[in-house]
CSV table of C-alpha atoms in Angstrom, one decimal:
chain,number,residue,atom,x,y,z
A,285,MET,CA,-10.9,27.5,-41.9
A,286,SER,CA,-9.8,24.1,-43.1
A,287,ALA,CA,-9.0,23.5,-46.7
A,288,ASP,CA,-11.8,20.9,-46.9
A,289,GLU,CA,-14.3,23.6,-46.2
A,290,LEU,CA,-13.1,25.9,-48.9
A,291,HIS,CA,-13.3,24.2,-52.3
A,292,TYR,CA,-17.1,24.2,-52.7
A,293,LYS,CA,-17.7,27.7,-51.4
A,294,SER,CA,-19.6,29.9,-53.7
A,295,ILE,CA,-17.9,33.0,-55.2
A,296,THR,CA,-20.3,35.1,-53.1
A,297,GLU,CA,-19.3,33.3,-50.0
A,298,LEU,CA,-15.6,33.5,-50.8
A,299,SER,CA,-15.8,37.2,-51.4
A,300,GLU,CA,-17.5,37.7,-48.1
A,301,LEU,CA,-14.8,35.7,-46.3
A,302,TYR,CA,-12.2,38.0,-47.9
A,303,ARG,CA,-14.1,41.2,-47.1
A,304,ARG,CA,-14.3,40.0,-43.4
A,305,LYS,CA,-10.6,39.1,-43.6
A,306,GLU,CA,-11.4,35.6,-42.5
A,307,ALA,CA,-9.5,34.1,-45.4
A,308,LEU,CA,-6.8,35.3,-47.9
A,309,PRO,CA,-6.6,34.6,-51.6
A,310,SER,CA,-3.2,32.9,-51.1
A,311,GLU,CA,-4.6,30.5,-48.6
A,312,VAL,CA,-7.6,29.6,-50.8
A,313,THR,CA,-5.5,29.4,-54.0
A,314,GLN,CA,-3.0,27.0,-52.3
A,315,ALA,CA,-5.9,24.9,-51.1
A,316,ILE,CA,-7.3,24.6,-54.6
A,317,LEU,CA,-3.9,23.9,-56.1
A,318,ASN,CA,-3.5,21.1,-53.6
A,319,ARG,CA,-6.8,19.7,-54.6
A,320,ILE,CA,-5.9,19.9,-58.2
A,321,ALA,CA,-2.7,18.0,-57.5
A,322,LYS,CA,-4.7,15.4,-55.6
A,323,LEU,CA,-7.6,14.9,-58.0
A,324,ASP,CA,-6.8,16.1,-61.5
A,325,GLY,CA,-4.5,13.2,-62.3
A,326,GLY,CA,-7.7,11.1,-62.4
A,327,LEU,CA,-10.1,13.7,-63.8
A,328,HIS,CA,-7.9,15.3,-66.5
A,329,GLY,CA,-9.7,18.7,-66.4
A,330,TYR,CA,-6.6,20.9,-66.8
A,331,ALA,CA,-4.4,21.2,-69.9
A,332,VAL,CA,-1.9,23.2,-67.9
A,333,VAL,CA,-1.8,24.3,-64.3
A,334,LEU,CA,-0.1,27.7,-63.6
A,335,ALA,CA,0.7,27.2,-59.9
A,336,GLU,CA,3.6,29.7,-59.5
A,337,ARG,CA,1.8,32.4,-61.4
A,338,ALA,CA,-1.5,31.8,-59.6
A,339,MET,CA,0.2,32.0,-56.2
A,340,ALA,CA,2.0,35.3,-57.2
A,341,GLN,CA,-1.3,36.7,-58.2
A,342,ALA,CA,-3.0,35.6,-55.0
A,343,LYS,CA,-0.3,37.1,-52.8
A,344,LYS,CA,-0.7,40.4,-54.6
A,345,HIS,CA,-4.4,40.3,-53.9
A,346,ASP,CA,-3.7,39.4,-50.2
A,347,SER,CA,-1.9,42.8,-49.8
A,348,GLU,CA,-4.7,44.7,-51.7
A,349,ILE,CA,-7.5,43.1,-49.6
A,350,ILE,CA,-5.5,43.7,-46.3
A,351,LYS,CA,-5.2,47.4,-47.3
A,352,GLY,CA,-9.0,47.6,-48.0
A,353,ILE,CA,-8.7,47.7,-51.8
A,354,TRP,CA,-11.6,45.9,-53.3
A,355,ARG,CA,-11.9,45.1,-57.0
A,356,GLY,CA,-15.3,43.4,-56.9
A,357,PRO,CA,-16.8,40.0,-56.4
A,358,LEU,CA,-14.0,38.1,-58.3
A,359,HIS,CA,-11.2,39.7,-56.3
A,360,GLY,CA,-8.9,36.8,-55.2
A,361,VAL,CA,-11.2,34.1,-56.6
A,362,PRO,CA,-9.4,31.2,-58.4
A,363,ILE,CA,-10.8,30.4,-61.8
A,364,GLY,CA,-10.0,28.3,-64.9
A,365,LEU,CA,-9.9,29.3,-68.6
A,366,LYS,CA,-11.0,27.1,-71.4
A,367,ASP,CA,-7.9,26.5,-73.5
A,368,LEU,CA,-9.2,28.5,-76.5
A,369,CYS,CA,-8.7,31.8,-74.6
A,370,TYR,CA,-5.5,33.5,-75.8
A,371,THR,CA,-3.0,33.9,-73.0
A,372,THR,CA,0.5,35.4,-73.2
A,373,PHE,CA,1.5,33.5,-70.1
A,374,ALA,CA,0.6,30.0,-71.3
A,375,PRO,CA,0.2,28.1,-74.5
A,376,THR,CA,-3.3,28.2,-76.1
A,377,ALA,CA,-3.8,25.0,-77.9
A,378,GLY,CA,-7.6,25.0,-78.5
A,379,GLY,CA,-7.7,21.3,-78.0
A,380,THR,CA,-5.5,20.7,-81.0
A,381,LYS,CA,-2.0,19.3,-81.6
A,382,ILE,CA,-1.3,21.9,-84.3
A,383,HIS,CA,-1.3,24.7,-81.7
A,384,ALA,CA,0.1,22.8,-78.8
A,385,LYS,CA,3.1,25.2,-78.4
A,386,PHE,CA,1.3,28.4,-79.6
A,387,VAL,CA,1.8,31.2,-77.1
A,388,PRO,CA,-0.1,34.3,-78.3
A,389,SER,CA,1.3,37.8,-78.2
A,390,PHE,CA,-1.8,39.2,-76.5
A,391,ASN,CA,-4.5,38.1,-74.1
A,392,ALA,CA,-8.1,37.5,-75.0
A,393,THR,CA,-10.2,40.5,-73.9
A,394,ILE,CA,-12.1,38.3,-71.4
A,395,VAL,CA,-8.8,37.2,-69.8
A,396,ASP,CA,-7.7,40.8,-69.3
A,397,ARG,CA,-11.1,41.7,-67.9
A,398,LEU,CA,-11.1,38.7,-65.4
A,399,GLU,CA,-7.6,39.5,-64.2
A,400,ARG,CA,-8.3,43.2,-63.9
A,401,ALA,CA,-11.3,42.2,-61.7
A,402,GLY,CA,-8.9,40.3,-59.5
A,403,ALA,CA,-9.5,36.8,-60.5
A,404,VAL,CA,-6.6,34.3,-60.0
A,405,THR,CA,-6.0,32.2,-63.1
A,406,LEU,CA,-5.2,28.6,-62.0
A,407,GLY,CA,-4.6,27.3,-65.5
A,408,LYS,CA,-6.0,26.4,-68.9
A,409,LEU,CA,-8.8,23.8,-69.1
A,410,LYS,CA,-9.1,20.9,-71.5
A,411,MET,CA,-11.5,21.0,-74.4
A,412,THR,CA,-12.4,19.0,-77.5
A,413,GLU,CA,-10.3,19.5,-80.6
A,414,GLY,CA,-11.1,22.9,-82.1
A,415,ALA,CA,-14.2,23.1,-79.9
A,416,TYR,CA,-16.0,20.5,-82.0
A,417,THR,CA,-17.4,17.2,-80.7
A,418,SER,CA,-14.4,15.0,-79.7
A,419,HIS,CA,-11.0,15.2,-78.2
A,420,HIS,CA,-7.9,14.7,-80.3
A,421,PRO,CA,-7.0,11.0,-80.4
A,422,ASP,CA,-3.6,11.8,-78.7
A,423,ASP,CA,-5.3,13.7,-75.8
A,424,GLN,CA,-6.7,12.2,-72.6
A,425,ALA,CA,-10.3,13.3,-72.4
A,426,PRO,CA,-11.6,14.7,-69.1
A,427,LEU,CA,-13.7,12.3,-67.0
A,428,ASN,CA,-17.0,13.1,-65.5
A,429,PRO,CA,-16.5,13.5,-61.7
A,430,TRP,CA,-20.1,12.2,-61.1
A,431,ASN,CA,-19.3,8.9,-62.8
A,432,ALA,CA,-16.3,8.3,-65.1
A,433,ASN,CA,-18.4,6.0,-67.3
A,434,TYR,CA,-20.7,8.8,-68.3
A,435,TRP,CA,-20.4,11.5,-71.0
A,436,VAL,CA,-18.9,14.7,-69.8
A,437,GLY,CA,-20.2,16.9,-72.6
A,438,SER,CA,-18.4,18.8,-75.3
A,439,SER,CA,-16.6,21.0,-76.0
A,440,SER,CA,-16.0,22.8,-72.6
A,441,SER,CA,-15.3,19.5,-71.0
A,442,GLY,CA,-12.5,20.5,-68.8
A,443,SER,CA,-14.4,23.6,-67.6
A,444,GLY,CA,-17.3,21.3,-66.6
A,445,VAL,CA,-15.1,18.8,-64.8
A,446,ALA,CA,-12.9,21.4,-62.9
A,447,THR,CA,-15.8,23.5,-61.7
A,448,SER,CA,-17.9,20.6,-60.7
A,449,ALA,CA,-15.1,18.9,-58.8
A,450,GLY,CA,-14.1,22.0,-56.8
A,451,LEU,CA,-10.9,22.5,-58.8
A,452,CYS,CA,-11.8,26.1,-59.5
A,453,TYR,CA,-14.7,28.4,-58.4
A,454,GLY,CA,-15.9,29.2,-61.9
A,455,SER,CA,-14.7,28.8,-65.5
A,456,ILE,CA,-15.0,30.1,-69.0
A,457,GLY,CA,-16.8,28.0,-71.6
A,458,SER,CA,-17.8,28.6,-75.2
A,459,ASP,CA,-20.9,27.5,-77.0
A,460,THR,CA,-21.5,26.9,-80.7
A,461,GLY,CA,-24.1,24.2,-80.6
A,462,GLY,CA,-24.3,23.5,-76.9
A,463,SER,CA,-20.8,23.5,-75.5
A,464,ILE,CA,-21.5,25.6,-72.4
A,465,ARG,CA,-24.8,23.9,-71.8
A,466,PHE,CA,-23.8,20.2,-72.3
A,467,PRO,CA,-20.9,20.1,-69.8
A,468,SER,CA,-23.0,22.2,-67.4
A,469,ALA,CA,-25.8,19.7,-67.7
A,470,THR,CA,-23.5,16.6,-67.4
A,471,CYS,CA,-21.6,18.1,-64.4
A,472,GLY,CA,-24.5,19.6,-62.4
A,473,LEU,CA,-23.5,23.2,-63.1
A,474,THR,CA,-25.1,26.5,-63.9
A,475,GLY,CA,-23.9,28.0,-67.2
A,476,ILE,CA,-24.9,31.2,-69.1
A,477,LYS,CA,-24.7,31.3,-72.8
A,478,PRO,CA,-25.1,35.0,-73.3
A,479,THR,CA,-26.6,36.9,-76.2
A,480,TRP,CA,-24.3,36.6,-79.2
A,481,GLY,CA,-22.0,39.6,-79.0
A,482,ARG,CA,-22.7,40.3,-75.3
A,483,VAL,CA,-19.2,38.9,-74.5
A,484,SER,CA,-16.2,39.8,-76.7
A,485,ARG,CA,-14.6,37.0,-78.8
A,486,TYR,CA,-11.4,38.8,-79.4
A,487,GLY,CA,-8.6,36.4,-78.7
A,488,VAL,CA,-10.8,33.4,-78.6
A,489,PHE,CA,-10.2,30.5,-81.1
A,490,PRO,CA,-13.2,30.2,-83.3
A,491,LEU,CA,-15.2,27.1,-84.3
A,492,ALA,CA,-17.8,29.0,-86.2
A,493,ASP,CA,-17.8,32.7,-85.8
A,494,SER,CA,-21.4,33.5,-86.3
A,495,LEU,CA,-22.5,30.8,-83.9
A,496,ASP,CA,-19.8,31.1,-81.2
A,497,HIS,CA,-20.7,32.4,-77.8
A,498,VAL,CA,-18.5,32.8,-74.7
A,499,GLY,CA,-19.8,32.6,-71.2
A,500,PRO,CA,-19.3,31.5,-67.5
A,501,MET,CA,-19.8,28.0,-66.1
A,502,CYS,CA,-20.3,28.0,-62.3
A,503,ARG,CA,-22.0,26.2,-59.5
A,504,SER,CA,-24.9,28.7,-59.1
A,505,ALA,CA,-26.8,31.4,-60.9
A,506,ALA,CA,-25.4,34.1,-58.6
A,507,ASP,CA,-21.9,33.0,-59.3
A,508,ALA,CA,-22.5,32.9,-63.1
A,509,ALA,CA,-24.1,36.4,-62.9
A,510,ALA,CA,-21.0,37.8,-61.1
A,511,MET,CA,-18.6,36.3,-63.7
A,512,LEU,CA,-20.8,37.5,-66.6
A,513,GLY,CA,-20.8,41.0,-65.2
A,514,VAL,CA,-17.0,41.1,-65.4
A,515,ILE,CA,-16.5,39.7,-69.0
A,516,ALA,CA,-19.5,41.3,-70.8
A,517,GLY,CA,-19.5,44.5,-72.7
A,518,ALA,CA,-18.3,46.4,-75.8
A,519,ASP,CA,-14.8,45.9,-77.0
A,520,PRO,CA,-13.0,48.1,-79.6
A,521,ASN,CA,-11.1,45.0,-80.7
A,522,ASP,CA,-14.2,43.1,-81.5
A,523,PRO,CA,-16.6,45.0,-83.8
A,524,THR,CA,-19.3,42.3,-83.2
A,525,ALA,CA,-19.4,42.9,-79.5
A,526,LEU,CA,-22.6,44.6,-78.5
A,527,LEU,CA,-22.5,48.3,-77.4
A,528,ALA,CA,-25.3,48.0,-74.9
A,529,PRO,CA,-24.4,48.9,-71.3
A,530,VAL,CA,-23.8,46.0,-69.0
A,531,PRO,CA,-26.2,45.8,-66.0
A,532,ASN,CA,-25.1,45.1,-62.5
A,533,TYR,CA,-26.3,41.5,-62.7
A,534,PRO,CA,-25.7,40.6,-59.0
A,535,ALA,CA,-27.6,43.8,-57.8
A,536,ARG,CA,-31.0,42.4,-58.9
A,537,ILE,CA,-30.3,38.7,-58.6
A,538,GLY,CA,-32.8,38.5,-55.7
A,539,ASP,CA,-35.7,40.2,-57.4
A,540,GLY,CA,-37.5,36.9,-58.0
A,541,VAL,CA,-39.9,35.8,-60.7
A,542,ARG,CA,-43.3,37.1,-59.5
A,543,GLY,CA,-45.2,38.4,-62.6
A,544,LEU,CA,-42.7,36.9,-65.1
A,545,ARG,CA,-44.4,35.2,-68.0
A,546,ILE,CA,-42.7,31.8,-68.7
A,547,GLY,CA,-43.7,30.0,-71.9
A,548,VAL,CA,-43.9,26.3,-72.3
A,549,ASP,CA,-44.6,24.4,-75.5
A,550,ARG,CA,-45.8,20.9,-74.4
A,551,LYS,CA,-45.1,19.3,-77.8
A,552,TYR,CA,-41.6,20.7,-78.1
A,553,ILE,CA,-40.6,19.8,-74.5
A,554,GLN,CA,-42.4,16.4,-74.1
A,555,GLU,CA,-42.7,14.6,-77.5
A,556,GLY,CA,-39.8,12.1,-77.9
A,557,ILE,CA,-38.3,13.2,-74.6
A,558,ASP,CA,-37.3,10.8,-71.9
A,559,ALA,CA,-39.9,10.4,-69.1
A,560,GLN,CA,-37.5,11.3,-66.4
A,561,VAL,CA,-36.6,14.6,-68.1
A,562,VAL,CA,-40.3,15.4,-68.6
A,563,ALA,CA,-41.2,14.7,-65.0
A,564,ALA,CA,-38.3,16.8,-63.6
A,565,LEU,CA,-39.2,19.7,-66.0
A,566,LEU,CA,-42.9,19.6,-64.9
A,567,GLU,CA,-41.7,19.8,-61.3
A,568,ALA,CA,-39.5,22.7,-62.1
A,569,GLU,CA,-42.5,24.4,-63.8
A,570,ARG,CA,-44.5,24.0,-60.7
A,571,THR,CA,-41.8,25.5,-58.5
A,572,LEU,CA,-41.5,28.5,-60.8
A,573,ALA,CA,-45.3,28.9,-60.6
A,574,ASP,CA,-45.2,28.6,-56.8
A,575,LEU,CA,-42.7,31.4,-56.8
A,576,GLY,CA,-45.1,33.7,-58.7
A,577,ALA,CA,-44.3,33.2,-62.3
A,578,GLU,CA,-47.2,33.0,-64.8
A,579,ILE,CA,-46.9,29.9,-66.9
A,580,ARG,CA,-48.2,30.4,-70.5
A,581,GLU,CA,-48.8,27.8,-73.2
A,582,VAL,CA,-47.0,28.8,-76.4
A,583,LYS,CA,-46.2,27.4,-79.8
A,584,PHE,CA,-42.5,27.2,-80.4
A,585,PRO,CA,-41.4,28.1,-84.0
A,586,SER,CA,-40.7,25.4,-86.5
A,587,TYR,CA,-37.1,24.2,-85.7
A,588,GLU,CA,-36.5,20.8,-87.2
A,589,LYS,CA,-35.1,22.0,-90.5
A,590,LEU,CA,-32.8,24.5,-88.8
A,591,VAL,CA,-31.4,21.9,-86.5
A,592,SER,CA,-30.6,19.7,-89.5
A,593,GLN,CA,-28.7,22.7,-91.0
A,594,TRP,CA,-26.4,23.2,-87.9
A,595,ILE,CA,-23.7,20.8,-89.0
A,596,PRO,CA,-23.5,22.2,-92.6
A,597,MET,CA,-23.3,25.8,-91.3
A,598,CYS,CA,-20.8,24.9,-88.6
A,599,SER,CA,-18.7,23.0,-91.2
A,600,VAL,CA,-18.4,26.0,-93.5
A,601,GLU,CA,-17.4,28.4,-90.9
A,602,THR,CA,-14.9,25.9,-89.4
A,603,ALA,CA,-13.4,25.3,-92.8
A,604,GLU,CA,-12.9,29.1,-93.1
A,605,ALA,CA,-11.4,29.3,-89.6
A,606,HIS,CA,-8.8,26.6,-90.4
A,607,LEU,CA,-7.7,27.8,-93.9
A,608,GLU,CA,-4.1,28.4,-92.7
A,609,THR,CA,-3.6,24.9,-91.4
A,610,TYR,CA,-6.0,22.7,-93.3
A,611,PRO,CA,-5.3,20.8,-95.6
A,612,SER,CA,-1.6,21.8,-95.3
A,613,ARG,CA,-1.3,20.1,-91.9
A,614,LYS,CA,-4.1,17.6,-92.3
A,615,SER,CA,-2.2,14.7,-90.8
A,616,GLU,CA,-2.1,16.5,-87.4
A,617,TYR,CA,-5.9,16.7,-87.2
A,618,GLY,CA,-8.1,14.2,-85.5
A,619,PRO,CA,-10.7,12.5,-87.6
A,620,ASP,CA,-13.9,14.3,-86.5
A,621,LEU,CA,-12.6,17.8,-86.9
A,622,ALA,CA,-11.0,16.9,-90.2
A,623,GLN,CA,-14.3,15.4,-91.4
A,624,LEU,CA,-16.2,18.6,-90.4
A,625,ILE,CA,-13.7,20.7,-92.4
A,626,GLU,CA,-13.9,18.5,-95.4
A,627,GLN,CA,-17.7,18.8,-95.3
A,628,GLY,CA,-17.5,22.5,-95.1
A,629,SER,CA,-15.3,22.7,-98.1
A,630,SER,CA,-17.9,21.0,-100.2
A,631,VAL,CA,-21.0,23.0,-99.1
A,632,SER,CA,-22.3,25.2,-102.0
A,633,GLY,CA,-23.2,28.9,-101.8
A,634,VAL,CA,-26.8,28.0,-102.6
A,635,GLU,CA,-26.9,25.7,-99.5
A,636,ILE,CA,-25.5,28.5,-97.4
A,637,ALA,CA,-28.1,30.9,-98.7
A,638,ALA,CA,-30.8,28.5,-97.8
A,639,ILE,CA,-29.5,28.1,-94.2
A,640,HIS,CA,-29.2,31.8,-93.8
A,641,HIS,CA,-32.8,32.3,-94.9
A,642,GLU,CA,-34.0,29.6,-92.5
A,643,ARG,CA,-32.0,31.1,-89.7
A,644,LEU,CA,-33.6,34.5,-90.3
A,645,LYS,CA,-37.1,33.1,-90.4
A,646,PHE,CA,-36.6,31.1,-87.1
A,647,SER,CA,-34.9,34.1,-85.4
A,648,GLY,CA,-37.8,36.4,-86.4
A,649,SER,CA,-40.4,33.9,-85.2
A,650,LEU,CA,-38.6,33.5,-81.9
A,651,ALA,CA,-38.4,37.2,-81.4
A,652,ALA,CA,-42.1,37.5,-82.0
A,653,LEU,CA,-42.8,34.8,-79.4
A,654,PHE,CA,-40.9,36.8,-76.8
A,655,GLU,CA,-43.4,39.7,-77.4
A,656,ASP,CA,-45.9,37.6,-75.3
A,657,ILE,CA,-43.5,36.0,-72.8
A,658,ASP,CA,-40.4,36.9,-70.8
A,659,LEU,CA,-38.7,33.5,-70.7
A,660,LEU,CA,-39.0,30.1,-72.2
A,661,LEU,CA,-38.6,26.8,-70.2
A,662,VAL,CA,-37.0,23.9,-72.1
A,663,PRO,CA,-34.8,20.9,-71.2
A,664,THR,CA,-31.1,21.0,-71.9
A,665,MET,CA,-31.0,17.5,-73.4
A,666,PRO,CA,-33.9,15.2,-74.5
A,667,MET,CA,-32.5,12.3,-72.4
A,668,PRO,CA,-30.6,11.8,-69.1
A,669,ILE,CA,-26.8,11.9,-69.4
A,670,PRO,CA,-25.7,9.0,-71.7
A,671,THR,CA,-22.9,6.6,-70.8
A,672,LEU,CA,-19.7,6.7,-72.8
A,673,ALA,CA,-20.7,3.4,-74.4
A,674,LYS,CA,-24.0,4.8,-75.5
A,675,MET,CA,-22.3,7.9,-76.9
A,676,SER,CA,-20.0,5.6,-78.9
A,677,GLU,CA,-23.1,4.0,-80.4
A,678,TYR,CA,-24.6,7.4,-81.1
A,679,GLY,CA,-21.5,8.3,-83.1
A,680,ALA,CA,-22.6,6.1,-85.9
A,681,ASP,CA,-26.0,7.8,-86.2
A,682,PRO,CA,-26.0,11.5,-87.2
A,683,GLY,CA,-29.7,11.6,-86.3
A,684,VAL,CA,-28.9,11.2,-82.6
A,685,LEU,CA,-26.5,14.2,-82.7
A,686,LEU,CA,-29.4,16.2,-84.2
A,687,SER,CA,-31.7,15.0,-81.5
A,688,ILE,CA,-29.2,16.1,-78.8
A,689,LEU,CA,-28.9,19.5,-80.5
A,690,ARG,CA,-32.7,20.0,-80.5
A,691,PHE,CA,-32.7,22.3,-77.4
A,692,THR,CA,-29.3,23.9,-77.9
A,693,ALA,CA,-28.3,24.6,-81.5
A,694,VAL,CA,-31.4,26.7,-82.4
A,695,PHE,CA,-30.5,29.2,-79.8
A,696,ASP,CA,-27.0,29.5,-81.2
A,697,PHE,CA,-28.5,30.3,-84.6
A,698,SER,CA,-30.7,32.9,-83.0
A,699,GLY,CA,-28.1,34.3,-80.7
A,700,SER,CA,-30.5,34.0,-77.8
A,701,PRO,CA,-29.3,34.0,-74.2
A,702,THR,CA,-29.9,31.0,-72.1
A,703,ILE,CA,-29.1,29.8,-68.5
A,704,THR,CA,-28.6,26.1,-67.9
A,705,LEU,CA,-29.1,24.7,-64.4
A,706,PRO,CA,-29.7,21.5,-62.5
A,707,MET,CA,-33.4,20.5,-62.0
A,708,GLY,CA,-33.2,17.0,-60.5
A,709,MET,CA,-31.5,13.6,-60.4
A,710,ALA,CA,-32.0,10.7,-62.8
A,711,SER,CA,-32.5,7.1,-61.5
A,712,ASP,CA,-28.7,6.5,-62.1
A,713,GLN,CA,-27.9,9.4,-59.7
A,714,MET,CA,-26.7,11.7,-62.5
A,715,PRO,CA,-27.9,15.3,-62.8
A,716,LEU,CA,-30.8,16.4,-64.9
A,717,SER,CA,-30.8,19.8,-66.4
A,718,MET,CA,-33.1,22.5,-67.7
A,719,GLN,CA,-32.7,25.8,-69.6
A,720,LEU,CA,-34.4,29.1,-69.4
A,721,VAL,CA,-34.2,31.1,-72.6
A,722,GLY,CA,-34.9,34.8,-73.1
A,723,PRO,CA,-34.9,37.5,-75.7
A,724,HIS,CA,-31.7,39.2,-76.6
A,725,LEU,CA,-29.9,41.0,-73.7
A,726,SER,CA,-32.2,39.4,-71.0
A,727,GLU,CA,-29.3,37.9,-69.0
A,728,GLU,CA,-30.3,39.8,-65.9
A,729,VAL,CA,-33.8,38.3,-66.0
A,730,LEU,CA,-32.5,34.8,-66.7
A,731,ALA,CA,-30.1,35.0,-63.8
A,732,ARG,CA,-32.7,36.2,-61.3
A,733,ALA,CA,-35.2,33.5,-62.4
A,734,ALA,CA,-32.6,30.8,-62.1
A,735,HIS,CA,-31.5,32.2,-58.7
A,736,ALA,CA,-35.2,32.2,-57.5
A,737,PHE,CA,-35.4,28.5,-58.6
A,738,GLN,CA,-32.2,27.7,-56.8
A,739,SER,CA,-33.4,29.5,-53.6
A,740,MET,CA,-36.3,27.0,-53.4
A,741,THR,CA,-34.4,23.9,-54.5
A,742,ASP,CA,-31.0,22.3,-53.7
A,743,TRP,CA,-30.2,20.5,-56.9
A,744,HIS,CA,-27.3,23.0,-57.6
A,745,THR,CA,-25.8,22.2,-54.2
A,746,GLN,CA,-25.4,18.4,-55.0
A,747,ARG,CA,-21.8,17.4,-55.4
A,748,PRO,CA,-20.1,14.6,-57.2
A,749,PRO,CA,-19.0,11.6,-55.1
A,750,ILE,CA,-15.3,12.6,-54.9
A,751,ARG,CA,-13.3,13.8,-52.0
């Protein structure tokens, strides 16, 4: 099989090639490393490429697969890690200059789990500084492979770019206000933000601990389910990791949506939302109904106040996370992360209590809503992907950031699982994206609903115009 036929294979397809011994991990890994060498100089998705180590891993997996040893669906599959995952074999900078040379003494739990499952680690992927909104001024930001003039999302920007461009088969992202979902949306990917605590955060640089989620970013729901099954589960090193057993997500991926109750709140998903987004979402709703889902009209809980409280809450927890280096090394910080930390240092305890109470009220109301429905259908963003010029204009208006967070931040507050997936194309030929949201620990249902949608549509198979 030629290298040109390999880079956009799904994880499932790649695994089947290995099982039939029609390809070997070393051949695939070398092909992807060649593609990285060819394209990443213009895309800037990787912070560091670990070519020698990746090839050594791949050759080890060659011998295992030849002998009939099978570790599971990720065996021999080349992936990328967001550069906030601790690795003993490469620096973990977290998008910062402060930690540019930091090499941890242990791996993040998710790194060990991926490598035990046979994944080949190609390298560390770029991200915004400290996982907030912008890249450090000294760092070259990744460029959207669909169109370099458009926003690539934050903070898992490199994960979005590399996965979309065929520079890895899947990647790890993290999400505090939308950082798995925005780059998935802007790059035409499928990303799962799991239930808070479903995936261990041990050895993952925090932005805001009570809001941070870690999950997979892939090119299909089936691939994302396979990755989630490897990284999810209890962890003695992370007492916040949930103890609930991890289902075999791929096993029921094909069960469909017949009989599932999917809620829609017309006001929440249509008022103030771009007409192209609304039209694509209505078409997605029709597709799900045609597949047998029951569409139910619902009333989404009051969310506006909570969205407005995301920045204050994030700022406080970020300030706490950076106590060892801020303000003592303030000059090494970029302006946006520094401003967030400064804000967090000035938020009062009374303000925090008010946010906490609002969060509890919203989470309780959302949990009650899921008593009557199985999933909720919402957009990922209220508008098509903005250009970089438009994002620069937005930077001066905090109200725009809150508008963009409308469909993401609330589900970080509630810890609810979501799956983000492509649902169409805008007039500028950039992807449009939707989310399915579920009650806690409903990732299995989310994955199979998204897979059912993708079995009837081809939006997830569209590729950026690069070769």
